[in-house]
PDB file of N, CA and C in Angstrom:
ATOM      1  N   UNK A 243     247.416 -23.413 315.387  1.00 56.00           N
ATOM      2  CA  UNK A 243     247.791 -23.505 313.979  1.00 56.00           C
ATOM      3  C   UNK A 243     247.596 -24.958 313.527  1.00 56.00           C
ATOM      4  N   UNK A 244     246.841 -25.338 312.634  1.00 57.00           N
ATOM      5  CA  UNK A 244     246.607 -26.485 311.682  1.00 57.00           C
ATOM      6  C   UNK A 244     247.529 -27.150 311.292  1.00 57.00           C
ATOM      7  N   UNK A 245     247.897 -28.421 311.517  1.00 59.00           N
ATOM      8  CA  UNK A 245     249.229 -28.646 311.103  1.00 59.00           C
ATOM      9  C   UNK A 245     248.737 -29.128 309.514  1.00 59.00           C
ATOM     10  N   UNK A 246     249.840 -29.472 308.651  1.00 60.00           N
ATOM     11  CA  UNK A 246     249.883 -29.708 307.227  1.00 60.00           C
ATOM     12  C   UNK A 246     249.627 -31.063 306.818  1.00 60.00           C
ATOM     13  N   UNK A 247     248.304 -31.481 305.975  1.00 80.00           N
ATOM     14  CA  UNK A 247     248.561 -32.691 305.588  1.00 80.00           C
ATOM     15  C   UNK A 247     250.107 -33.605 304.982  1.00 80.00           C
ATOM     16  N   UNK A 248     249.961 -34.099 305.703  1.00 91.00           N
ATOM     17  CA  UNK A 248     251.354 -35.300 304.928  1.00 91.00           C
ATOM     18  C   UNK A 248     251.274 -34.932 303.409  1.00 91.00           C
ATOM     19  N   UNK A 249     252.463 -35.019 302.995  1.00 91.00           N
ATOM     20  CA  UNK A 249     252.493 -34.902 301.200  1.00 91.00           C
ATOM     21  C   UNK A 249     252.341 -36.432 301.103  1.00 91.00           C
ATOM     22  N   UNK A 250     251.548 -36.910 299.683  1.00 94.00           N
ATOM     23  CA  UNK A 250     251.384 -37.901 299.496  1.00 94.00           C
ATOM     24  C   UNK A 250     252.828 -38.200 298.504  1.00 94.00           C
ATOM     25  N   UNK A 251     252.863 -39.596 299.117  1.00 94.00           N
ATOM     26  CA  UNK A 251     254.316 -40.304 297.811  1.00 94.00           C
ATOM     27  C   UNK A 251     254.610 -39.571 296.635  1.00 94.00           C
ATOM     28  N   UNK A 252     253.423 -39.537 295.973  1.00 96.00           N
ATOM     29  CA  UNK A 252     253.560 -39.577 294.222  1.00 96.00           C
ATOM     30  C   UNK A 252     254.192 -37.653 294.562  1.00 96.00           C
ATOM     31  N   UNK A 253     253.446 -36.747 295.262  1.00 95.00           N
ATOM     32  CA  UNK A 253     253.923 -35.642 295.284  1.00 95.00           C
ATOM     33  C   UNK A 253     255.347 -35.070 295.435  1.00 95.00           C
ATOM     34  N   UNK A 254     254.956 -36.348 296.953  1.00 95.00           N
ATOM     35  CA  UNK A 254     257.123 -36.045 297.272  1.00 95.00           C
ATOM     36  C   UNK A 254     258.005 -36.257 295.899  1.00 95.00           C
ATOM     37  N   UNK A 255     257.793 -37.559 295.252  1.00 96.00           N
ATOM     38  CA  UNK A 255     258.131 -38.082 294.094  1.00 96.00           C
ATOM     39  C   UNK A 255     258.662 -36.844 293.342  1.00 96.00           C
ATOM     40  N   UNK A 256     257.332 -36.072 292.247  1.00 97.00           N
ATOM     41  CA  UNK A 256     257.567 -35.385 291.970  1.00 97.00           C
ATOM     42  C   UNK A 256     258.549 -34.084 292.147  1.00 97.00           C
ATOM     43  N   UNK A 257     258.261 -33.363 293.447  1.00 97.00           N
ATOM     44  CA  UNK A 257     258.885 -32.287 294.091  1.00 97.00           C
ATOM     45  C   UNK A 257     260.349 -32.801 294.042  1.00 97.00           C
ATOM     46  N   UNK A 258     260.848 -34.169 294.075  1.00 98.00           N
ATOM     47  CA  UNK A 258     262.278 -34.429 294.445  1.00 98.00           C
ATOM     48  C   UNK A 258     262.945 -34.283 293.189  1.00 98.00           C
ATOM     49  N   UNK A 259     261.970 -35.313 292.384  1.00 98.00           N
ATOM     50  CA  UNK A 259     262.480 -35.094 290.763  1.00 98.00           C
ATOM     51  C   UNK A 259     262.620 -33.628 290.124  1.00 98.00           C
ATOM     52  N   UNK A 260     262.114 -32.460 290.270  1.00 98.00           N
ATOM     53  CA  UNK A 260     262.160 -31.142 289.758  1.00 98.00           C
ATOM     54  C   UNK A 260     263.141 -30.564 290.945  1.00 98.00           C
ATOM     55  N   UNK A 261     263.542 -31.254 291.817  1.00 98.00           N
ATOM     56  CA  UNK A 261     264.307 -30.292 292.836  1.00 98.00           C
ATOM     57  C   UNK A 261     265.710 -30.677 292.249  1.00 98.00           C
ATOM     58  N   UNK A 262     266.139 -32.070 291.923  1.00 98.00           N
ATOM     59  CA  UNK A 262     266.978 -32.827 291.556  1.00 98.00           C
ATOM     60  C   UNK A 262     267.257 -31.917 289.970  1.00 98.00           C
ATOM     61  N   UNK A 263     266.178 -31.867 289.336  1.00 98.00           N
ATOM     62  CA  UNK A 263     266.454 -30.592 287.792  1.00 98.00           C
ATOM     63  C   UNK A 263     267.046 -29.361 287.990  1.00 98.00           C
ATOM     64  N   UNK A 264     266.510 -28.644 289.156  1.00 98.00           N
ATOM     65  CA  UNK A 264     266.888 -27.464 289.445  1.00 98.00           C
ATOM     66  C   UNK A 264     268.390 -27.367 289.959  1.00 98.00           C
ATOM     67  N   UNK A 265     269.079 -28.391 290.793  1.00 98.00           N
ATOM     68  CA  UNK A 265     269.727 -28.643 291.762  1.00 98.00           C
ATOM     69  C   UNK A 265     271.218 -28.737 289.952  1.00 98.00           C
ATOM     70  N   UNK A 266     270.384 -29.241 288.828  1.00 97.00           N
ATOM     71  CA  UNK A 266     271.874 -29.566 287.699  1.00 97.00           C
ATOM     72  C   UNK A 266     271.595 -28.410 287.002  1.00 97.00           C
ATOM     73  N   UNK A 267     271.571 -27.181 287.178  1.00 97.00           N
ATOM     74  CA  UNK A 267     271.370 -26.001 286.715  1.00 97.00           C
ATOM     75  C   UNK A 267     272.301 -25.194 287.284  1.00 97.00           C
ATOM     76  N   UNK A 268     272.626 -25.235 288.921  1.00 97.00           N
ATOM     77  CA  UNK A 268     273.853 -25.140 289.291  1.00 97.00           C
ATOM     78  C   UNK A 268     275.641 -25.567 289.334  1.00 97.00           C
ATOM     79  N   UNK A 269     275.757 -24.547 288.422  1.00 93.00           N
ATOM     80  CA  UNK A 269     277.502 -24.936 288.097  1.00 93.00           C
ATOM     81  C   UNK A 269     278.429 -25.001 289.158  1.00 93.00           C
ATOM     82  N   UNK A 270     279.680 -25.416 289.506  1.00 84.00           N
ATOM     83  CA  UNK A 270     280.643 -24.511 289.768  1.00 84.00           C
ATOM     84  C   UNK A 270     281.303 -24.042 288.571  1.00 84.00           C
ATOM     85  N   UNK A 271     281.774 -22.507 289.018  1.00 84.00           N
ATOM     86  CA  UNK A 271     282.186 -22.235 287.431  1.00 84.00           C
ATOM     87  C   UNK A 271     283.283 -22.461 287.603  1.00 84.00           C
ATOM     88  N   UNK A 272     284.270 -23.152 288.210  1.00 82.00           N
ATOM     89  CA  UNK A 272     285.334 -23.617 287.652  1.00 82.00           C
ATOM     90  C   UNK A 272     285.319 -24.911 287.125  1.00 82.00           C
ATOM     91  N   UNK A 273     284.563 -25.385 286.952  1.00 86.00           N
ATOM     92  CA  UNK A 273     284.165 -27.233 287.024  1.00 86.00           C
ATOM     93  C   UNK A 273     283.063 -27.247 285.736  1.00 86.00           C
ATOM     94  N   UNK A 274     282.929 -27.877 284.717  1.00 86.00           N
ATOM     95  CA  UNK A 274     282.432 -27.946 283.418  1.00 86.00           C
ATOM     96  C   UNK A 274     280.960 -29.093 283.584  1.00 86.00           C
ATOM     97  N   UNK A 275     280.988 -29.337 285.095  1.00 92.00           N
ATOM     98  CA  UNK A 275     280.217 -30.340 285.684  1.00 92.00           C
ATOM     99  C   UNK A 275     279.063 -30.048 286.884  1.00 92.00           C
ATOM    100  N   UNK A 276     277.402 -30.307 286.596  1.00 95.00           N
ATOM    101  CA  UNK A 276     276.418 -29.487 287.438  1.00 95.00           C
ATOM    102  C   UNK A 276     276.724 -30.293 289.011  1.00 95.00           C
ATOM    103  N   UNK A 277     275.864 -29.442 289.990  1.00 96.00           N
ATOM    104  CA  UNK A 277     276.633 -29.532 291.692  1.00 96.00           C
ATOM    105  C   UNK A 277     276.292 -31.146 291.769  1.00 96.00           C
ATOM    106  N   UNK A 278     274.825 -31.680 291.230  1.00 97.00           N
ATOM    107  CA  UNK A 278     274.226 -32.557 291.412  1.00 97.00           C
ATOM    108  C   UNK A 278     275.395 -33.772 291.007  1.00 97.00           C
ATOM    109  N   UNK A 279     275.597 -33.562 289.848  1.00 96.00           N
ATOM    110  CA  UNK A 279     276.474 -34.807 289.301  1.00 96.00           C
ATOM    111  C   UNK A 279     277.857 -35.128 289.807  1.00 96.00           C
ATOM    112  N   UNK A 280     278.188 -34.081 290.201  1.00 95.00           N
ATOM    113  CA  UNK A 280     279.453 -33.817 291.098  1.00 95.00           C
ATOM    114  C   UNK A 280     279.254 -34.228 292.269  1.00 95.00           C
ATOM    115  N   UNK A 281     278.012 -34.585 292.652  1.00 96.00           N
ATOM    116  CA  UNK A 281     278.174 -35.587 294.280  1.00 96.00           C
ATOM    117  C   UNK A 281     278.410 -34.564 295.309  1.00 96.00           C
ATOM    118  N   UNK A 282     278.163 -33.327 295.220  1.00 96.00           N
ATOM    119  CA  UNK A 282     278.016 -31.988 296.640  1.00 96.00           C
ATOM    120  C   UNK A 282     276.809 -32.431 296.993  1.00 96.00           C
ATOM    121  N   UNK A 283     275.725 -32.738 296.405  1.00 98.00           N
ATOM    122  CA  UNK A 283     274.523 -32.799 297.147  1.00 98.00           C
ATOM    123  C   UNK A 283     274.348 -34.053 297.996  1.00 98.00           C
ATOM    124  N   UNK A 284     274.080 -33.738 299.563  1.00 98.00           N
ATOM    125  CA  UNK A 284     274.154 -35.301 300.436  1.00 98.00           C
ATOM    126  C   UNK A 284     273.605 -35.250 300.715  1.00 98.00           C
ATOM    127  N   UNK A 285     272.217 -34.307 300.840  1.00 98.00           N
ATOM    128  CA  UNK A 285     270.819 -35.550 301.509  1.00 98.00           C
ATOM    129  C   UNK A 285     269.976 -33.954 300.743  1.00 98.00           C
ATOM    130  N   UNK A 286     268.741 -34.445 300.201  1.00 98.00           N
ATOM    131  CA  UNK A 286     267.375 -33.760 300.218  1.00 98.00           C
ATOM    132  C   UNK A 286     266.140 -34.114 300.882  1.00 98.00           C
ATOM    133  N   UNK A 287     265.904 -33.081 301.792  1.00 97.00           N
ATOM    134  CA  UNK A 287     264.241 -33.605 302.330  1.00 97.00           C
ATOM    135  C   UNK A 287     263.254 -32.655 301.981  1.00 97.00           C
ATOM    136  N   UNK A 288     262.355 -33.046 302.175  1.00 97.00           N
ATOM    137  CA  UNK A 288     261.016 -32.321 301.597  1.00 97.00           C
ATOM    138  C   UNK A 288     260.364 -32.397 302.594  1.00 97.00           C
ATOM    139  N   UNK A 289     259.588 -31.165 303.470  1.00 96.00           N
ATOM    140  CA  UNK A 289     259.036 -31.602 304.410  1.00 96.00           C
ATOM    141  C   UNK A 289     257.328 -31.148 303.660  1.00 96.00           C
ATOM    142  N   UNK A 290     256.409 -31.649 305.398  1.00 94.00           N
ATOM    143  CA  UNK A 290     254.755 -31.734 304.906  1.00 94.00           C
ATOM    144  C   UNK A 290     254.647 -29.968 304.436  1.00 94.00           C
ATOM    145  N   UNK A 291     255.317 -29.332 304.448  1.00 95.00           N
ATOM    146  CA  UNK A 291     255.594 -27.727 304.479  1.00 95.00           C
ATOM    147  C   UNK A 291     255.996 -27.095 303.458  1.00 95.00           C
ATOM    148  N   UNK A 292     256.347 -28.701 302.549  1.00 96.00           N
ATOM    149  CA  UNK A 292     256.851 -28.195 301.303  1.00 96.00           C
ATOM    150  C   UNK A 292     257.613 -27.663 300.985  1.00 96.00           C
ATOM    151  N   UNK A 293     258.899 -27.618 302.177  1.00 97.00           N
ATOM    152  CA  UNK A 293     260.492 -26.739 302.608  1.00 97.00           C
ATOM    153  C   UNK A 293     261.545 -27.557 302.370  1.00 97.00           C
ATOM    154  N   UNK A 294     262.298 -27.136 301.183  1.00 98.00           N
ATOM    155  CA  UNK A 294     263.333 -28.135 301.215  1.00 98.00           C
ATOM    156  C   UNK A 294     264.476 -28.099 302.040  1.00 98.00           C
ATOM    157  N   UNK A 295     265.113 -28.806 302.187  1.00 98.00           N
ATOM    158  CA  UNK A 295     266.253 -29.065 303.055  1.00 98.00           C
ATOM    159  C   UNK A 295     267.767 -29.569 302.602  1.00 98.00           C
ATOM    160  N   UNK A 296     268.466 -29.008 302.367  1.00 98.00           N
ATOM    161  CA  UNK A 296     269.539 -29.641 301.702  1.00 98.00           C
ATOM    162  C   UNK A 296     270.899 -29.936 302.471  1.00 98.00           C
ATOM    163  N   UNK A 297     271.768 -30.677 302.187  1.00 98.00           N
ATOM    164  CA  UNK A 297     272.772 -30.551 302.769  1.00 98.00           C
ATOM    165  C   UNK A 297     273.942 -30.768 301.528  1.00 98.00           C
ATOM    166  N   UNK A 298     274.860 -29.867 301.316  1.00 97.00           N
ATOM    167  CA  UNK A 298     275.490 -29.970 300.784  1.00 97.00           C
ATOM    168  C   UNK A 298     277.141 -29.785 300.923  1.00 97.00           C
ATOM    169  N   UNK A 299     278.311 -30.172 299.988  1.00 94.00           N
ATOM    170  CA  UNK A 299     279.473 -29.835 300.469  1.00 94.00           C
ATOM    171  C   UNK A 299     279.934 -28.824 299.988  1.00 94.00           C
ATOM    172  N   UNK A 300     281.287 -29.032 299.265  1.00 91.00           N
ATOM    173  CA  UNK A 300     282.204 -28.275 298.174  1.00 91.00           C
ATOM    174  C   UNK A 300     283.017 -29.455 298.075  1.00 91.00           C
ATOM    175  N   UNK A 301     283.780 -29.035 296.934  1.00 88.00           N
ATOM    176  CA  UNK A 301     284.975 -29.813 296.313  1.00 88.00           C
ATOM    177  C   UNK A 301     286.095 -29.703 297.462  1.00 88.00           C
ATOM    178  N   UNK A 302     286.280 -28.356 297.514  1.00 84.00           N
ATOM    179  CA  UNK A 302     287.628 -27.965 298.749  1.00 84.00           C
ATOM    180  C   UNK A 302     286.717 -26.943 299.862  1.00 84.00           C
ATOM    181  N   UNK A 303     287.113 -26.880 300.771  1.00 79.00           N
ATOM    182  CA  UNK A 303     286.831 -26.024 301.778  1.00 79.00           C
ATOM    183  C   UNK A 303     286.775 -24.509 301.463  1.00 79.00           C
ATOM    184  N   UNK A 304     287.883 -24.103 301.256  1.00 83.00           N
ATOM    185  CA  UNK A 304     288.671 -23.275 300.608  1.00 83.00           C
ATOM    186  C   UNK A 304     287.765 -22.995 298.935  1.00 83.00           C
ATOM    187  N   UNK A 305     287.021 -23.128 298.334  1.00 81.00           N
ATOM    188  CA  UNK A 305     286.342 -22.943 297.070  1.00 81.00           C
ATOM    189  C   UNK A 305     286.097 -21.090 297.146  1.00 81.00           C
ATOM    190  N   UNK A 306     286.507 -20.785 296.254  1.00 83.00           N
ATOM    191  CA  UNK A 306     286.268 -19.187 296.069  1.00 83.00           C
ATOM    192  C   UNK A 306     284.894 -19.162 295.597  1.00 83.00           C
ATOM    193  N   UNK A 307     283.897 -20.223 295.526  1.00 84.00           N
ATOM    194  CA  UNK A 307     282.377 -19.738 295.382  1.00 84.00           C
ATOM    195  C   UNK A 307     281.828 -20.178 296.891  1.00 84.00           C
ATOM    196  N   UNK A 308     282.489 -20.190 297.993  1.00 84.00           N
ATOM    197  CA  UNK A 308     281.798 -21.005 299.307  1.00 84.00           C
ATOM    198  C   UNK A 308     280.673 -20.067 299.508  1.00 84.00           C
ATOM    199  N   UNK A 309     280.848 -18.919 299.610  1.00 87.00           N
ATOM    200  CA  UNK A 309     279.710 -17.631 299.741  1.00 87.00           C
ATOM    201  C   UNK A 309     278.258 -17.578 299.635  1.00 87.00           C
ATOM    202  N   UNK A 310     279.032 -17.942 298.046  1.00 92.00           N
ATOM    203  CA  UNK A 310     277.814 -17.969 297.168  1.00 92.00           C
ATOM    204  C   UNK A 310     276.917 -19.189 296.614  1.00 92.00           C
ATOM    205  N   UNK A 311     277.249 -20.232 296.416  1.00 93.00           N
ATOM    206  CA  UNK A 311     277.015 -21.408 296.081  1.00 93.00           C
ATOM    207  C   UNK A 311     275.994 -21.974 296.857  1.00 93.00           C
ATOM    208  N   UNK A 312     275.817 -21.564 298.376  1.00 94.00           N
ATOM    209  CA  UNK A 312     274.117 -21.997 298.894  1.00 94.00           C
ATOM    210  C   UNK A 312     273.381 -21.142 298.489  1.00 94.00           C
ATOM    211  N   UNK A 313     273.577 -19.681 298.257  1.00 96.00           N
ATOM    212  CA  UNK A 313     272.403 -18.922 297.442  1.00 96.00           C
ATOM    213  C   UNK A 313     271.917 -19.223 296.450  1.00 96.00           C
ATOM    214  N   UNK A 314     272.963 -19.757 295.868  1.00 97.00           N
ATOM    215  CA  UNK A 314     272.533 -20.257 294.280  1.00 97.00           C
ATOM    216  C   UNK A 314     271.519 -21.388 294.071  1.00 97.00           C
ATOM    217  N   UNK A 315     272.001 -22.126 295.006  1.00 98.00           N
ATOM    218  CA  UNK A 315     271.209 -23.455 295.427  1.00 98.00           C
ATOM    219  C   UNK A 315     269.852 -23.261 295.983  1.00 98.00           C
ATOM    220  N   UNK A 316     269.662 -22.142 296.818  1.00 98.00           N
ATOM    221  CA  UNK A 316     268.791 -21.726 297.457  1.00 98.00           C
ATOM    222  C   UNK A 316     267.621 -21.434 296.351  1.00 98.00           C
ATOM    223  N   UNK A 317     268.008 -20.256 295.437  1.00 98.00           N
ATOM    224  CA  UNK A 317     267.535 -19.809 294.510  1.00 98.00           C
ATOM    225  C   UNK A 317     266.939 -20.932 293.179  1.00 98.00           C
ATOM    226  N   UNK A 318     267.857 -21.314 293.020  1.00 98.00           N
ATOM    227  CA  UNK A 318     267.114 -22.460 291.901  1.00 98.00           C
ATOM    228  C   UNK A 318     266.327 -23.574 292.781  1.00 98.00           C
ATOM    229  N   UNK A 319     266.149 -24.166 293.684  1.00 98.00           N
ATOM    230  CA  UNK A 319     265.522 -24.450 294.229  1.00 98.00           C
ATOM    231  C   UNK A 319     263.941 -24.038 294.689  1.00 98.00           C
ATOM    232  N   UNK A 320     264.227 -22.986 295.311  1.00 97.00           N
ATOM    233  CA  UNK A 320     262.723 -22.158 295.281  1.00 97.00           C
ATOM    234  C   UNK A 320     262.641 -21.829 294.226  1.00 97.00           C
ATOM    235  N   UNK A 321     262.676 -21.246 293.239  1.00 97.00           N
ATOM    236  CA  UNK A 321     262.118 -21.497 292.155  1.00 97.00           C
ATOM    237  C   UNK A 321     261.282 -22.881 291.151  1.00 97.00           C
ATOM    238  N   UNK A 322     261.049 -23.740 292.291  1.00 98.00           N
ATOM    239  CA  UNK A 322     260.743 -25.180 291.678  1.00 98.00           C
ATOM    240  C   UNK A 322     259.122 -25.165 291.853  1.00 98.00           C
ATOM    241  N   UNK A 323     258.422 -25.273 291.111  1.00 97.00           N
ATOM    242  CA  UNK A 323     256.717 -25.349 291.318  1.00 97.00           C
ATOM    243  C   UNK A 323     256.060 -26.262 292.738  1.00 97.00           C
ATOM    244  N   UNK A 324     255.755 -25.249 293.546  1.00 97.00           N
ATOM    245  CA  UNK A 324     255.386 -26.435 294.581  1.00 97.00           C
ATOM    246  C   UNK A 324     255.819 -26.173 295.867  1.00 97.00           C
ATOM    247  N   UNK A 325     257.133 -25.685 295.774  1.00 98.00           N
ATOM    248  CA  UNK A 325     258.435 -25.549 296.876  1.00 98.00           C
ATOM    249  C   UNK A 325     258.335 -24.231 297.584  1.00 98.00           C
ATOM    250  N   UNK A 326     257.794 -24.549 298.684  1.00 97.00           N
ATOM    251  CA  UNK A 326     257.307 -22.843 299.773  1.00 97.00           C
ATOM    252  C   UNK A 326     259.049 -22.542 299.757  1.00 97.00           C
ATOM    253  N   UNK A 327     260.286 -22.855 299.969  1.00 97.00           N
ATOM    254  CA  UNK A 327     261.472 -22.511 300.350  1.00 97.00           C
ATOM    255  C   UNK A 327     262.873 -23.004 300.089  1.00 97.00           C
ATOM    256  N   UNK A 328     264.266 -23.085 300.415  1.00 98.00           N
ATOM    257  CA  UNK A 328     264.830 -24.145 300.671  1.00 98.00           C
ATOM    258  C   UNK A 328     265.982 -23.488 301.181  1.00 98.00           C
ATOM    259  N   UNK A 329     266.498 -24.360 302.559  1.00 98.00           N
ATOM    260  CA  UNK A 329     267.785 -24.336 303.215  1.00 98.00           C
ATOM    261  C   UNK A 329     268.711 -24.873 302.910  1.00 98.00           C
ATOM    262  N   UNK A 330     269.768 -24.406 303.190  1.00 97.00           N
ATOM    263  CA  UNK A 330     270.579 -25.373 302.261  1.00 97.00           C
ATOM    264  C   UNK A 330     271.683 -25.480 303.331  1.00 97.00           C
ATOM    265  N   UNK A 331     272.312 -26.383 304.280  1.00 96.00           N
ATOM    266  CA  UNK A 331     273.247 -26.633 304.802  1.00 96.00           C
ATOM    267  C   UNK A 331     274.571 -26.745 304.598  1.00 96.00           C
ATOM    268  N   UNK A 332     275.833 -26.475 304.664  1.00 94.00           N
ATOM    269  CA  UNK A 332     277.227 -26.721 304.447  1.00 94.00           C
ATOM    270  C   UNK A 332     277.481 -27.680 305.381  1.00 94.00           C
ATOM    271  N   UNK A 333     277.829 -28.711 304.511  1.00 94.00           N
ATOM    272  CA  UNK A 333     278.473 -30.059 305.875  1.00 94.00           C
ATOM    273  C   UNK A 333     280.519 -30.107 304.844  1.00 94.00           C
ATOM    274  N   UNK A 334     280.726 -30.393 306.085  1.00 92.00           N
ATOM    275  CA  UNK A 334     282.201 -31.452 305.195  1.00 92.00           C
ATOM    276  C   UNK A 334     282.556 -32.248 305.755  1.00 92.00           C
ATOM    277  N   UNK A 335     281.467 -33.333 306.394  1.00 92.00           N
ATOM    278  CA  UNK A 335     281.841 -34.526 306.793  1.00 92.00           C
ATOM    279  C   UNK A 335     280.741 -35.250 306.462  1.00 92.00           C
ATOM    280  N   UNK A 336     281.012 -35.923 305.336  1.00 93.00           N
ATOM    281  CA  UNK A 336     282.351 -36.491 304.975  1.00 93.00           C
ATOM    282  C   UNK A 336     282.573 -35.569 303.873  1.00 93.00           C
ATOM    283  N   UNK A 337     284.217 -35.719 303.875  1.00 92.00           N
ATOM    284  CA  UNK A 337     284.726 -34.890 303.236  1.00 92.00           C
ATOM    285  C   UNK A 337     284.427 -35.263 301.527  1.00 92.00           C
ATOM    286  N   UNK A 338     284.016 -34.312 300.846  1.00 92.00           N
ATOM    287  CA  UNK A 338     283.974 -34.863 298.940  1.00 92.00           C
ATOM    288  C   UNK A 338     285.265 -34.961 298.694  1.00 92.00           C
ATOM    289  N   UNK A 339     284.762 -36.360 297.673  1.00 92.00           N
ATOM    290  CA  UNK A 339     285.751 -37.023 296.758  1.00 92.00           C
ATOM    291  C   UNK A 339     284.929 -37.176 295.621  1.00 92.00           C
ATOM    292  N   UNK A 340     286.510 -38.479 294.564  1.00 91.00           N
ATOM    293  CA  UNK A 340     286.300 -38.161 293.169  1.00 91.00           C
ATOM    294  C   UNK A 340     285.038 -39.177 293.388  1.00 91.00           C
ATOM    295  N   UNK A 341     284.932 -40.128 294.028  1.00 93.00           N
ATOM    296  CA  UNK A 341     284.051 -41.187 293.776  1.00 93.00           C
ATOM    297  C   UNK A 341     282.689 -41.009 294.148  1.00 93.00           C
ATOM    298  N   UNK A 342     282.446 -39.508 294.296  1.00 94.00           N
ATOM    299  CA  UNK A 342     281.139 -39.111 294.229  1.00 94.00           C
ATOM    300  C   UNK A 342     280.259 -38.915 293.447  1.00 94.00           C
ATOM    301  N   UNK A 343     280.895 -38.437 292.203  1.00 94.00           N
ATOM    302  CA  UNK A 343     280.721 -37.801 290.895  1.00 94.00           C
ATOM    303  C   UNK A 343     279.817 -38.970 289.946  1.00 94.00           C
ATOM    304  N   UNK A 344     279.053 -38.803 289.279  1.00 95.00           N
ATOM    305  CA  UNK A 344     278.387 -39.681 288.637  1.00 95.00           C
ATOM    306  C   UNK A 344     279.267 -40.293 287.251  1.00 95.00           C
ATOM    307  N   UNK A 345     278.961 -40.763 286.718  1.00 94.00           N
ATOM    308  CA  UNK A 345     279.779 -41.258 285.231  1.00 94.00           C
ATOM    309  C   UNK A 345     279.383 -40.075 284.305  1.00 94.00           C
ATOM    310  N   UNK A 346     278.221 -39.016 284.586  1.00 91.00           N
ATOM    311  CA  UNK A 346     278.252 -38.591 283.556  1.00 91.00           C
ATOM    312  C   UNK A 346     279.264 -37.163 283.855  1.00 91.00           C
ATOM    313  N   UNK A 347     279.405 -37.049 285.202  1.00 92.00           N
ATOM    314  CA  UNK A 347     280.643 -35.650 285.470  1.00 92.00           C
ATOM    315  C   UNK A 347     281.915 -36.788 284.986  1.00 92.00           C
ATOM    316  N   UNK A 348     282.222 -37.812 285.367  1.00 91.00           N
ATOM    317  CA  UNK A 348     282.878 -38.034 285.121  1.00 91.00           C
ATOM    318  C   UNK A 348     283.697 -38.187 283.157  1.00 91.00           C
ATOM    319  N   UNK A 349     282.933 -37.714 282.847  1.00 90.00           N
ATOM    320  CA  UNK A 349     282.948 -37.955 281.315  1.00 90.00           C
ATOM    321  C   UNK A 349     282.902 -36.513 280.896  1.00 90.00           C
ATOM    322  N   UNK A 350     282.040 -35.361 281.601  1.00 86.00           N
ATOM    323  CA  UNK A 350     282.634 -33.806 281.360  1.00 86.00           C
ATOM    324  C   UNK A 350     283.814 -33.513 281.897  1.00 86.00           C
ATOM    325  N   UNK A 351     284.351 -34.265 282.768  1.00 87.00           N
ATOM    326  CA  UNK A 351     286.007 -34.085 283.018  1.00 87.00           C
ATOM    327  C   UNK A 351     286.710 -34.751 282.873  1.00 87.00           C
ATOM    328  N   UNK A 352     286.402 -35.773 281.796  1.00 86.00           N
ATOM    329  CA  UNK A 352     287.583 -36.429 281.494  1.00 86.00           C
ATOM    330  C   UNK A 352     288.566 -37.410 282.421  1.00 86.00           C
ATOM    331  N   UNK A 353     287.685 -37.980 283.457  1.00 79.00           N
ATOM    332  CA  UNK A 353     288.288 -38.368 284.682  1.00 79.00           C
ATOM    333  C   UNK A 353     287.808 -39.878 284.402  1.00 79.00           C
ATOM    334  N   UNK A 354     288.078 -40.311 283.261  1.00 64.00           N
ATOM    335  CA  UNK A 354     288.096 -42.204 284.140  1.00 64.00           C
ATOM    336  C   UNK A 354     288.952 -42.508 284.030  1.00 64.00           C
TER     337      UNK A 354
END
């Protein structure tokens, strides 16, 4: 089997930036704030395969969307032009906090 040319920079570039779009399309619906800005998302890779890789948390362990919330991720993700797939990992170490959240979740919740 042939292995895959390297993605060039400008591609990865791209693919991260539309993965990063797709990635604030996902809510929690208890939270008025997308997963991205909320600081769940802790690492994206893109491999030469064009497979994304995610690792992500939750707010609490305990979240009544734990189920569902990598499908979701999963789903808007592959759906991104370009993107053969994407995995999506559950980590909770380190555990999420408030100081993850960008200024602009922080301003849909009213939290400064």
């Amino acid at each position: 089997m042939a292995r895959p040319e390297t993605l060039p920079q400008e591609e990865i570039d791209r693919l991260l930036e539309d993965v990063i779009a797709a990635l604030k399309t996902v809510y929690d619906p208890e939270i008025p704030a997308d997963i991205y800005e909320l600081g769940l998302i802790y690492r994206i890779e893109i491999s030469d395969e064009r497979h994304v890789n995610l690792d992500m948390t939750l707010t609490a362990p305990g979240c009544p969307v734990a189920g569902e919330m990598p499908g979701w991720v999963e789903n808007a993700v592959s759906t991104v032009p370009g993107v053969q797939g994407a995995t999506v990992n559950m980590v909770f170490d380190p555990p999420w906090d408030q100081s993850r959240m960008s200024d602009e979740a922080r301003v849909a919740l009213d939290m400064w």
